[in-house]
Short mmCIF file of C-alpha atoms in Angstrom, two decimals:
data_model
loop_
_atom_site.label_atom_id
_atom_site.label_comp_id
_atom_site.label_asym_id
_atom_site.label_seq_id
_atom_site.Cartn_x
_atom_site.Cartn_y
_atom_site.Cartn_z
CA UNK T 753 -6.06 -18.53 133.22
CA UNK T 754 -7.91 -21.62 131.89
CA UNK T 755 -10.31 -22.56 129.49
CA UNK T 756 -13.94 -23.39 131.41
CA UNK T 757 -14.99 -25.98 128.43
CA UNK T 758 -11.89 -28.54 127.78
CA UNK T 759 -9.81 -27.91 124.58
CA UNK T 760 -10.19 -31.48 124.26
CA UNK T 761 -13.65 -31.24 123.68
CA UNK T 762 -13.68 -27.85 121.76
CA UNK T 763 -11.32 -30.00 119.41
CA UNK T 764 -13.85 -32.82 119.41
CA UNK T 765 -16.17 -30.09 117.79
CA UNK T 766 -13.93 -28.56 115.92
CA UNK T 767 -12.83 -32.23 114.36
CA UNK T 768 -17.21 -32.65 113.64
CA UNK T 769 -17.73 -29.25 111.68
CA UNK T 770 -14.06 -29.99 109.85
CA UNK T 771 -15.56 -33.51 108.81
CA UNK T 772 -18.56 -32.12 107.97
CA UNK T 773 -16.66 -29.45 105.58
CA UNK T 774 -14.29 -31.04 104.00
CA UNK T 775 -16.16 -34.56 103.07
CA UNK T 776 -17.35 -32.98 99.59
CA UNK T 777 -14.03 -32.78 98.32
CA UNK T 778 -13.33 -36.58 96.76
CA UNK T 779 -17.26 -36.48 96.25
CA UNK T 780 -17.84 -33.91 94.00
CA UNK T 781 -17.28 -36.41 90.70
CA UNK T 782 -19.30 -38.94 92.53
CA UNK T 783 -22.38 -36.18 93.16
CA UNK T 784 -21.67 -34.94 89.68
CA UNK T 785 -22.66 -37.85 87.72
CA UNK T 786 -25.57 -39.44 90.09
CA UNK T 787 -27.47 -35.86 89.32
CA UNK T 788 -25.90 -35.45 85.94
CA UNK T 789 -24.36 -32.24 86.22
CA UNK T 790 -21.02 -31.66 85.94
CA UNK T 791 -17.62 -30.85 88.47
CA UNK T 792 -17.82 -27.09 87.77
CA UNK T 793 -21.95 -27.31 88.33
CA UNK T 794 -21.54 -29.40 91.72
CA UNK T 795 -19.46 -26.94 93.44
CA UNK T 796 -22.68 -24.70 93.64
CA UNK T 797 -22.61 -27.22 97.19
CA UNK T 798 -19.50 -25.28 98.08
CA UNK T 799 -20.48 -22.09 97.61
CA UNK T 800 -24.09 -22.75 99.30
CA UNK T 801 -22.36 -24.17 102.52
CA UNK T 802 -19.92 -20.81 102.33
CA UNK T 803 -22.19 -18.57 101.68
CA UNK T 804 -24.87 -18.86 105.09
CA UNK T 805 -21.61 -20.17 107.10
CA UNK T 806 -20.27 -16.37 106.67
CA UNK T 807 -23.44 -14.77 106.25
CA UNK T 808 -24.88 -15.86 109.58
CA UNK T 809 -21.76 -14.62 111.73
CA UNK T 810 -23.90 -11.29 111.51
CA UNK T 811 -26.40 -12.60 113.95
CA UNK T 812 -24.62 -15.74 115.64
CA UNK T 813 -21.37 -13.72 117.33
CA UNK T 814 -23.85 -10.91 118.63
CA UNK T 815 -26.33 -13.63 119.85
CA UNK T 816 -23.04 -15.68 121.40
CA UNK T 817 -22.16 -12.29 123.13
CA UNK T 818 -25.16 -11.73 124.70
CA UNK T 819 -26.38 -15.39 125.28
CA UNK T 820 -23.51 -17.30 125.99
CA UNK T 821 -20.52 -18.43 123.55
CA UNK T 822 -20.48 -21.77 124.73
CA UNK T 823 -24.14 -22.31 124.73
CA UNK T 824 -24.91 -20.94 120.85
CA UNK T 825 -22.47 -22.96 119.84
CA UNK T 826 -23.64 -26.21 121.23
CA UNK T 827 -26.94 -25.94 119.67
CA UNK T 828 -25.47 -24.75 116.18
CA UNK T 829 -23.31 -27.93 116.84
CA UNK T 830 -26.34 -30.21 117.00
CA UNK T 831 -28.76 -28.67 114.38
CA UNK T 832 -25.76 -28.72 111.83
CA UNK T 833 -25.82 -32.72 112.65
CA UNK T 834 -28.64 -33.27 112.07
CA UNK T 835 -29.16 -31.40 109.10
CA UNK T 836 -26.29 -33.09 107.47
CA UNK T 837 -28.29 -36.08 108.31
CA UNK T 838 -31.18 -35.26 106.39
CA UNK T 839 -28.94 -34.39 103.71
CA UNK T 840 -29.10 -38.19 102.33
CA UNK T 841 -32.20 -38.23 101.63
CA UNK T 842 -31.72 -35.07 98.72
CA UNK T 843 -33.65 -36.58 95.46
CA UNK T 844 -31.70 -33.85 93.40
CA UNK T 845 -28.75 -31.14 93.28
CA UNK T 846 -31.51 -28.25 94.20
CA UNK T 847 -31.94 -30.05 97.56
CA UNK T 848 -28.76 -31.03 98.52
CA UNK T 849 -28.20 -27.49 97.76
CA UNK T 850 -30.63 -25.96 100.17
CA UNK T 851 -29.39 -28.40 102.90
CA UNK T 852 -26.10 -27.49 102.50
CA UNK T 853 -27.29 -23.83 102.63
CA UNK T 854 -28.97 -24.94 105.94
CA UNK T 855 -25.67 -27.03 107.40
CA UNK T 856 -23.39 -23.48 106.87
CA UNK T 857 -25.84 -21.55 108.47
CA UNK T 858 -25.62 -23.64 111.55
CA UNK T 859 -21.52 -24.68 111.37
CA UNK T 860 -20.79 -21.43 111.05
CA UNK T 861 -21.71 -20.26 115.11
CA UNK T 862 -19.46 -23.30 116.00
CA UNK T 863 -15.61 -22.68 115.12
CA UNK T 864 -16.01 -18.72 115.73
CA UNK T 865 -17.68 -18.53 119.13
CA UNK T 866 -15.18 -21.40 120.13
CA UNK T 867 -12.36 -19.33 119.09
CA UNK T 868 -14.28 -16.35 121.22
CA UNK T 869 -14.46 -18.25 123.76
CA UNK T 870 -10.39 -18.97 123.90
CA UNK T 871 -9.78 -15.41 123.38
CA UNK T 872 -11.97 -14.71 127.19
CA UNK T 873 -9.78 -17.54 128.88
CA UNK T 874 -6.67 -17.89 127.62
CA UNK T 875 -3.87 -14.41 127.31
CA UNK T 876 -3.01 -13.20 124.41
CA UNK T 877 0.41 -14.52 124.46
CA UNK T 878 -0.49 -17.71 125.22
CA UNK T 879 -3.45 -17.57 122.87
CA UNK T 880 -1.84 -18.51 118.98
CA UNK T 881 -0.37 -21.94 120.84
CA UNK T 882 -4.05 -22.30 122.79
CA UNK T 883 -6.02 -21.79 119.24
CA UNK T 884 -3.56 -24.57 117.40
CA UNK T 885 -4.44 -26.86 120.25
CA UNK T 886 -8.20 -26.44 120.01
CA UNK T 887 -7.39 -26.56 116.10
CA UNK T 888 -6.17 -30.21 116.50
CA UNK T 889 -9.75 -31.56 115.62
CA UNK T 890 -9.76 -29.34 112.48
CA UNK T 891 -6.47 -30.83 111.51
CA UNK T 892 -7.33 -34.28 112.08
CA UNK T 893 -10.56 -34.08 110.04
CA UNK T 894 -8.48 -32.76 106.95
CA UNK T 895 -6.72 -35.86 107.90
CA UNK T 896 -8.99 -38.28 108.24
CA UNK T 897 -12.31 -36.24 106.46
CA UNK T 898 -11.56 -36.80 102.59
CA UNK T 899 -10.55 -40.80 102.95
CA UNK T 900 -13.05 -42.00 104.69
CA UNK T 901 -15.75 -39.99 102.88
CA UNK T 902 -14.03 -41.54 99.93
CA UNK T 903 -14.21 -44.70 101.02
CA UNK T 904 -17.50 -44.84 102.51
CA UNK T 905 -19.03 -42.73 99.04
CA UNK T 906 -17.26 -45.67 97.18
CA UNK T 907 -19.02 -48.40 99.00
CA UNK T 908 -21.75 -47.14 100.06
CA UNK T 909 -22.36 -44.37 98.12
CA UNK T 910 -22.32 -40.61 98.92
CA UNK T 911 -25.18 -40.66 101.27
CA UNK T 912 -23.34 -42.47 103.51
CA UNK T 913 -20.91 -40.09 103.83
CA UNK T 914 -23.52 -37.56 105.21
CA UNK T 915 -25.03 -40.08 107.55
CA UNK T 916 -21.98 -40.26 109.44
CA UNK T 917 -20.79 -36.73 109.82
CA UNK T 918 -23.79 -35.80 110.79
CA UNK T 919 -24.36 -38.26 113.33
CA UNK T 920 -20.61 -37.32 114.48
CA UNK T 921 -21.93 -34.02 114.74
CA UNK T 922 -24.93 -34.38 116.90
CA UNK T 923 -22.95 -36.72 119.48
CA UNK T 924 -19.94 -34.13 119.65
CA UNK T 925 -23.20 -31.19 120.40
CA UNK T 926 -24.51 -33.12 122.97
CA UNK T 927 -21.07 -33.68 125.14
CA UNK T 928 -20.60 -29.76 125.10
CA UNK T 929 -24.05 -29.18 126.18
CA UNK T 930 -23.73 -31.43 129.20
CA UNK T 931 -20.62 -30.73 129.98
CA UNK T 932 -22.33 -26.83 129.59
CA UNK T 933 -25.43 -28.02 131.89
CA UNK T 934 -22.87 -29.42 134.23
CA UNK T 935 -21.72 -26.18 135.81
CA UNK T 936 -20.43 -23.74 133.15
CA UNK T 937 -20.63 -20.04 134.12
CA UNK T 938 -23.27 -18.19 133.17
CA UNK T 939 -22.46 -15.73 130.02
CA UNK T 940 -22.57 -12.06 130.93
CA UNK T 941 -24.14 -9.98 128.18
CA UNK T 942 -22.32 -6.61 127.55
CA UNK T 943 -24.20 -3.80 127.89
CA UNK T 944 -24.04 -2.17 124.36
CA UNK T 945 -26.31 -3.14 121.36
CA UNK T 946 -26.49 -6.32 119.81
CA UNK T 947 -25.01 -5.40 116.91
CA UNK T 948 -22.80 -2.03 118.05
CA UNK T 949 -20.05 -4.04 117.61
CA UNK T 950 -19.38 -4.51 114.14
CA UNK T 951 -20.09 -0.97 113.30
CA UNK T 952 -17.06 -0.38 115.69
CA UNK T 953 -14.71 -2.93 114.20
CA UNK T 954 -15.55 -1.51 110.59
CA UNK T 955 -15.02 2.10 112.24
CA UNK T 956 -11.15 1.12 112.80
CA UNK T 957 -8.76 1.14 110.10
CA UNK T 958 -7.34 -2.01 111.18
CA UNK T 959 -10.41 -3.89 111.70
CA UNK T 960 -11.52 -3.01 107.69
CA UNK T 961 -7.86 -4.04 106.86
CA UNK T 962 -8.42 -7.39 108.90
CA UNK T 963 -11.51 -7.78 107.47
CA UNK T 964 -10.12 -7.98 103.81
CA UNK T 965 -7.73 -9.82 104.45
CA UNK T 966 -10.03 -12.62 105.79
CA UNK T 967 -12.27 -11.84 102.58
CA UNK T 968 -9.11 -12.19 100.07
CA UNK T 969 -7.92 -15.76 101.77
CA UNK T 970 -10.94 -17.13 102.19
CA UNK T 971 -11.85 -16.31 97.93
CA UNK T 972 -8.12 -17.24 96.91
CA UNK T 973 -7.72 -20.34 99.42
CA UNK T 974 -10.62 -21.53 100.94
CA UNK T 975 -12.79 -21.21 97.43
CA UNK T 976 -9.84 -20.90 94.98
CA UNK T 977 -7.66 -23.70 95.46
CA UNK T 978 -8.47 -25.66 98.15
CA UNK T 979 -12.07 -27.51 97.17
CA UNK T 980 -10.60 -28.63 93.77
CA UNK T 981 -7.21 -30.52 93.91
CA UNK T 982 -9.35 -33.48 94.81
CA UNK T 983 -10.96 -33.28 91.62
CA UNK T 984 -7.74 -32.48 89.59
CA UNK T 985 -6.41 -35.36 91.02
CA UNK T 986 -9.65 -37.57 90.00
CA UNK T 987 -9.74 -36.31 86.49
CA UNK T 988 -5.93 -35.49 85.96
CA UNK T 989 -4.49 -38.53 87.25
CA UNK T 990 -7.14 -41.17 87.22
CA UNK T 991 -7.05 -41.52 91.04
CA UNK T 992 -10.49 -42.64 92.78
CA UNK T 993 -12.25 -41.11 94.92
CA UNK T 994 -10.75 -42.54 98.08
CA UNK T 995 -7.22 -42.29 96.95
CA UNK T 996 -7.60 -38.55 95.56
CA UNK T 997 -9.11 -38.33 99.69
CA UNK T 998 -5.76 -39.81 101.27
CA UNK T 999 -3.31 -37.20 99.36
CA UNK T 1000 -5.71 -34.88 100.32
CA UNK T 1001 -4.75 -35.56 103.64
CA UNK T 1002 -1.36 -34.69 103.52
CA UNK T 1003 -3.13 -31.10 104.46
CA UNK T 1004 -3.41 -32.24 107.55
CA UNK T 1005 -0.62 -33.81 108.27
CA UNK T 1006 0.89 -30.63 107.67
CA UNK T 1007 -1.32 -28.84 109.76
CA UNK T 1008 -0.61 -31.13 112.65
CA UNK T 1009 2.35 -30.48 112.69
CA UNK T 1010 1.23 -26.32 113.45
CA UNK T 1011 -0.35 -27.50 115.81
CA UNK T 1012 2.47 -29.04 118.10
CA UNK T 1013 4.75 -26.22 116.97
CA UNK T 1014 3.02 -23.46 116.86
CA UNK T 1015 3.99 -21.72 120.05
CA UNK T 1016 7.84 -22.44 119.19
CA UNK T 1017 7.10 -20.60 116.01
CA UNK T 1018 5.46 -17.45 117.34
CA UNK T 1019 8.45 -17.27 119.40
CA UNK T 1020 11.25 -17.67 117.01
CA UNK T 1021 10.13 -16.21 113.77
CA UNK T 1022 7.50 -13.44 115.11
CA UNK T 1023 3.82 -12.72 113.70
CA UNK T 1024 5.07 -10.71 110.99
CA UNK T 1025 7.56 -13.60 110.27
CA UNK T 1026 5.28 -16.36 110.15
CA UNK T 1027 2.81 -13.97 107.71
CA UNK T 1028 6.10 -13.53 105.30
CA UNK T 1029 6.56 -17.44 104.94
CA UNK T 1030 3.62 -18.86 105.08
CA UNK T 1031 2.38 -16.70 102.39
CA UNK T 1032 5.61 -17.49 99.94
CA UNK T 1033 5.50 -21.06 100.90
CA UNK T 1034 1.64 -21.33 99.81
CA UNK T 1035 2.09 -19.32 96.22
CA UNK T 1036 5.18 -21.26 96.06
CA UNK T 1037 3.53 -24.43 96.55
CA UNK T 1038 0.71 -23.46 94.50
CA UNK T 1039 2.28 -22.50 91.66
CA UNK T 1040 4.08 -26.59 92.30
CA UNK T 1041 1.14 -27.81 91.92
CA UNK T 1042 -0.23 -26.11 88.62
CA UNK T 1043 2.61 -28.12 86.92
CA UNK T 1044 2.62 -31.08 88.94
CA UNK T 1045 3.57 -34.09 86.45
CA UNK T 1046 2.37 -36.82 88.84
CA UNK T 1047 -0.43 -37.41 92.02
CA UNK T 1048 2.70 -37.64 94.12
CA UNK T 1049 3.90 -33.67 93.87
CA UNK T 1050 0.25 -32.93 95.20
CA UNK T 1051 1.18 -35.37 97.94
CA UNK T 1052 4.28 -33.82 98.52
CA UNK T 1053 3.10 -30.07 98.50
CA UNK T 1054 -0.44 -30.82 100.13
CA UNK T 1055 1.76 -31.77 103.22
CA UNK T 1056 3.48 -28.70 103.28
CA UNK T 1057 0.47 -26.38 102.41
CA UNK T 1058 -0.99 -27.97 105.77
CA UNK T 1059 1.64 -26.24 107.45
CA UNK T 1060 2.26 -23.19 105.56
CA UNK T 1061 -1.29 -22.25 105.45
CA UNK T 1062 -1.80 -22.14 109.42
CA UNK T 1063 1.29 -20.36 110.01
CA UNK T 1064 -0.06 -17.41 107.58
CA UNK T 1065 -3.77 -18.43 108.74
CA UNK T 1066 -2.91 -18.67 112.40
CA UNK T 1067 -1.66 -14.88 113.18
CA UNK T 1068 -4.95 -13.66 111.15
CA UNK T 1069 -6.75 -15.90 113.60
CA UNK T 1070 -4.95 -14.70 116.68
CA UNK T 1071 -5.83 -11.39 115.89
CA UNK T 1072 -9.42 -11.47 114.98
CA UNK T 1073 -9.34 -12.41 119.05
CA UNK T 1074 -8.24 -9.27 120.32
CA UNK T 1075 -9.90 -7.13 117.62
CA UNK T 1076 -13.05 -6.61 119.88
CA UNK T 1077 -12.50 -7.70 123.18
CA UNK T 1078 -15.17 -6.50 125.11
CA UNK T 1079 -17.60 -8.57 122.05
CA UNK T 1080 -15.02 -11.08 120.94
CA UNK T 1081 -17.97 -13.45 119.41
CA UNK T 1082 -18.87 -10.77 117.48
CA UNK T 1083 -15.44 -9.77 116.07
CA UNK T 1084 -14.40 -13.47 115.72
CA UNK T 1085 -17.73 -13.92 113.79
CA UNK T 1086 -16.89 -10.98 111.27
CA UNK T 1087 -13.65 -12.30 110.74
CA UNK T 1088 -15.33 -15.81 109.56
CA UNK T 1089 -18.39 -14.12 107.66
CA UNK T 1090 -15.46 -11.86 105.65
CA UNK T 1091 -13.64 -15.40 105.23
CA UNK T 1092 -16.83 -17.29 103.97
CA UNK T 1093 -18.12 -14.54 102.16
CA UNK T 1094 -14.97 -14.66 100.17
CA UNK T 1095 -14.87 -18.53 99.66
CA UNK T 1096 -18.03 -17.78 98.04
CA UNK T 1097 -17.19 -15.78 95.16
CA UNK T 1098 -13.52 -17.73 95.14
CA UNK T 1099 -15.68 -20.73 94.34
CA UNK T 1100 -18.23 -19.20 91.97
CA UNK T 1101 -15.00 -17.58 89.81
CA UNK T 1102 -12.45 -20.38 90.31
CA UNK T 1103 -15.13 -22.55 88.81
CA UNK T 1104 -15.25 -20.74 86.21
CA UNK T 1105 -11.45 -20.55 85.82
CA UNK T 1106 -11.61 -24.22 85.27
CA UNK T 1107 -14.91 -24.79 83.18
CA UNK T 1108 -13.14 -21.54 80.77
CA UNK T 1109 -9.37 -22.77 81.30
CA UNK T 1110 -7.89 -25.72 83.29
CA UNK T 1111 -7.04 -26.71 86.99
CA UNK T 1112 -3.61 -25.76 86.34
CA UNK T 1113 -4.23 -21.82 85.10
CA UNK T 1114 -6.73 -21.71 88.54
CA UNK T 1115 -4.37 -22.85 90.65
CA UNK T 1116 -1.29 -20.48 89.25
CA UNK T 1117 -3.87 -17.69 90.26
CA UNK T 1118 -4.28 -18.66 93.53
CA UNK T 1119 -0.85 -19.00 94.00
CA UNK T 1120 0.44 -15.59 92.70
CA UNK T 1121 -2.92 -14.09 94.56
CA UNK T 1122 -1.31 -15.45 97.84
CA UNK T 1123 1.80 -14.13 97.56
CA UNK T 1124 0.48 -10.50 96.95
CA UNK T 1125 -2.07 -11.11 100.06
CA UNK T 1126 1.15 -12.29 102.10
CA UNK T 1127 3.18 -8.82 101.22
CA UNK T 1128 0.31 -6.98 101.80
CA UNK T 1129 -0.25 -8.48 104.98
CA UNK T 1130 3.10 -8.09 106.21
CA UNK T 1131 3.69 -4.38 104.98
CA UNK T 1132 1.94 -3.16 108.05
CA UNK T 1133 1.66 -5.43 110.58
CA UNK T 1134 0.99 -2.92 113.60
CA UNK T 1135 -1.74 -1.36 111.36
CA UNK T 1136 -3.63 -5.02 111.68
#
């Protein structure tokens, strides 16, 4: 069974909402000073692109159900571009703010209705392996994401940064749509409600267990830890911008490597396996990097976060496929709005963890948070 819209190009997209994501990270200082605020006050930004990404899944999976998964997403693609464009011209931290608001809102129909869209084509055995492929853009902009923005914030300043991921963005939109005007199938709408799905998925036991878990990882990863080892490393270790952006992307060298292994993994160690390891390696790693001494132990454990996170992250993933499958944009869209949601508040309390405390005592959090999320998540892995 194959996938109607090239991986290739789903990566392509993937690789333009993962730029568009992760470019804040070695520009928070930067953004900081130019509107005189400080680290803890500029990752409001994080929180406001969270917050609508996750929110939003509430109408964007039914509306990819019912209008086509393919199609919802290419538009989302294109109006996140170009609001990320218009983010350069924000004269202040309120309006970067709302346009970062606006850029979730629109990135977040993108990466879940793909994933949908994998989980209609592609068998559930096969699926895991298919999902790392289309995850290769992902990887590649937490790669490539945090040096360039870096470097470009550093010479040009951080507008530029914007300029380009947003034009990145709008080009990467407008392949899928022609490739989509070019003789995709139409979508056929299922006959329930609009939004009869997600009173079914919260209905099942394992769907609210699924759920939480998405909400947990996505407050003690993607909002907890994640977003601010850039900024430890700026403040910490006196790197700039553009070298705190290239250990950053040890992450996804890591990752990378997921991606090309992923299927061999599923195989040998099993989806309740790969939960059980992942999950140590990241509080392990973690808890590495609230004493690291030097930049180069974040180096060394951001490159194997990259890969311990997506072999925890990936069977979660997986999952939220099958959870619905006769409304799989609408399941893969609660899974992301429980993720998002959860960044959210992770941001909003880790910052506070650091403006109260230190980097170090926010990141030893996360860690042993992980860990218990990991156990729990592999206690009862049929009950998923």
């Amino acid at each position: 069974m194959s996938v109607p819209l090239p991986l290739g190009l789903m990566a392509f997209g993937g690789f333009a909402i993962g730029a568009g994501m992760r470019l804040l990270d070695p520009l928070l200082p930067m953004i900081a000073v130019g509107f005189g605020t400080t680290v803890a006050g500029a990752a409001i930004l994080i929180a406001a692109f969270a917050l609508p990404y996750g929110a939003g899944q509430i109408a964007t999976g039914p509306l990819g159900d019912r209008l086509g998964k393919v199609r919802v997403a290419s538009f989302a693609l294109i109006a996140y571009g170009l609001v990320s464009m218009a983010s350069a011209l924000a004269q202040g931290l309120t309006d970067l703010t709302i346009m970062r608001a606006l850029a979730g809102l629109f990135a977040g129909a993108v990466i879940p209705l793909m994933m949908a869209h994998i989980g209609d084509s592609v068998p559930y055995e096969d699926r895991q392996a298919a999902i790392g492929r289309f995850l290769t853009g992902m990887v590649f902009a937490q790669m490539l994401a945090g040096p360039m923005s870096g470097v470009l914030g550093e010479n040009f300043g951080w507008r530029a940064s914007f300029l380009a991921a947003g034009g990145l963005a709008v080009g990467a939109g407008g392949l899928m749509a022609w490739k989509l005007l070019r003789g995709a199938p139409p979508p056929v709408p299922s006959g329930a409600g609009m939004f009869s799905g997600f009173g079914k998925l919260l209905r099942a036991r394992a769907g609210r267990k699924l759920l939480m878990l998405a909400g947990l990882n996505g407050a003690l990863l993607f909002g907890g830890a994640f977003p601010f080892v850039a900024s430890f490393l700026i403040e910490r270790f006196g790197l700039s911008a553009a070298e705190a952006g290239l250990v950053m992307a040890g992450f996804g060298a890591g990752a990378f490597l997921y991606t090309r292994i992923a299927k061999r993994l599923v195989r040998r160690f099993g989806e309740r396996g790969l939960l059980g390891i992942g999950g140590a390696a990241l509080m392990g790693l973690l808890l590495l990097i609230s004493v690291a001494w030097a930049w180069w132990v974040v180096l060394v454990a951001q490159l194997c976060i990259g890969l311990a996170f997506f072999m925890f992250h990936g069977v979660l993933q997986a999952r939220a496929t099958e959870a619905l499958p006769e409304a799989r944009g609408t399941a893969v869209s609660a899974f992301a709005m429980a993720l998002f949601l959860g960044q959210t508040v992770g941001t909003l309390v880790f910052a506070g963890v650091i403006a109260w405390g230190d980097y170090r005592v926010a990141f030893a959090l996360a860690g042993v948070g992980v860990g218990g999320l990991a156990w729990w998540a592999r206690k009862a892995p049929s009950q998923l």
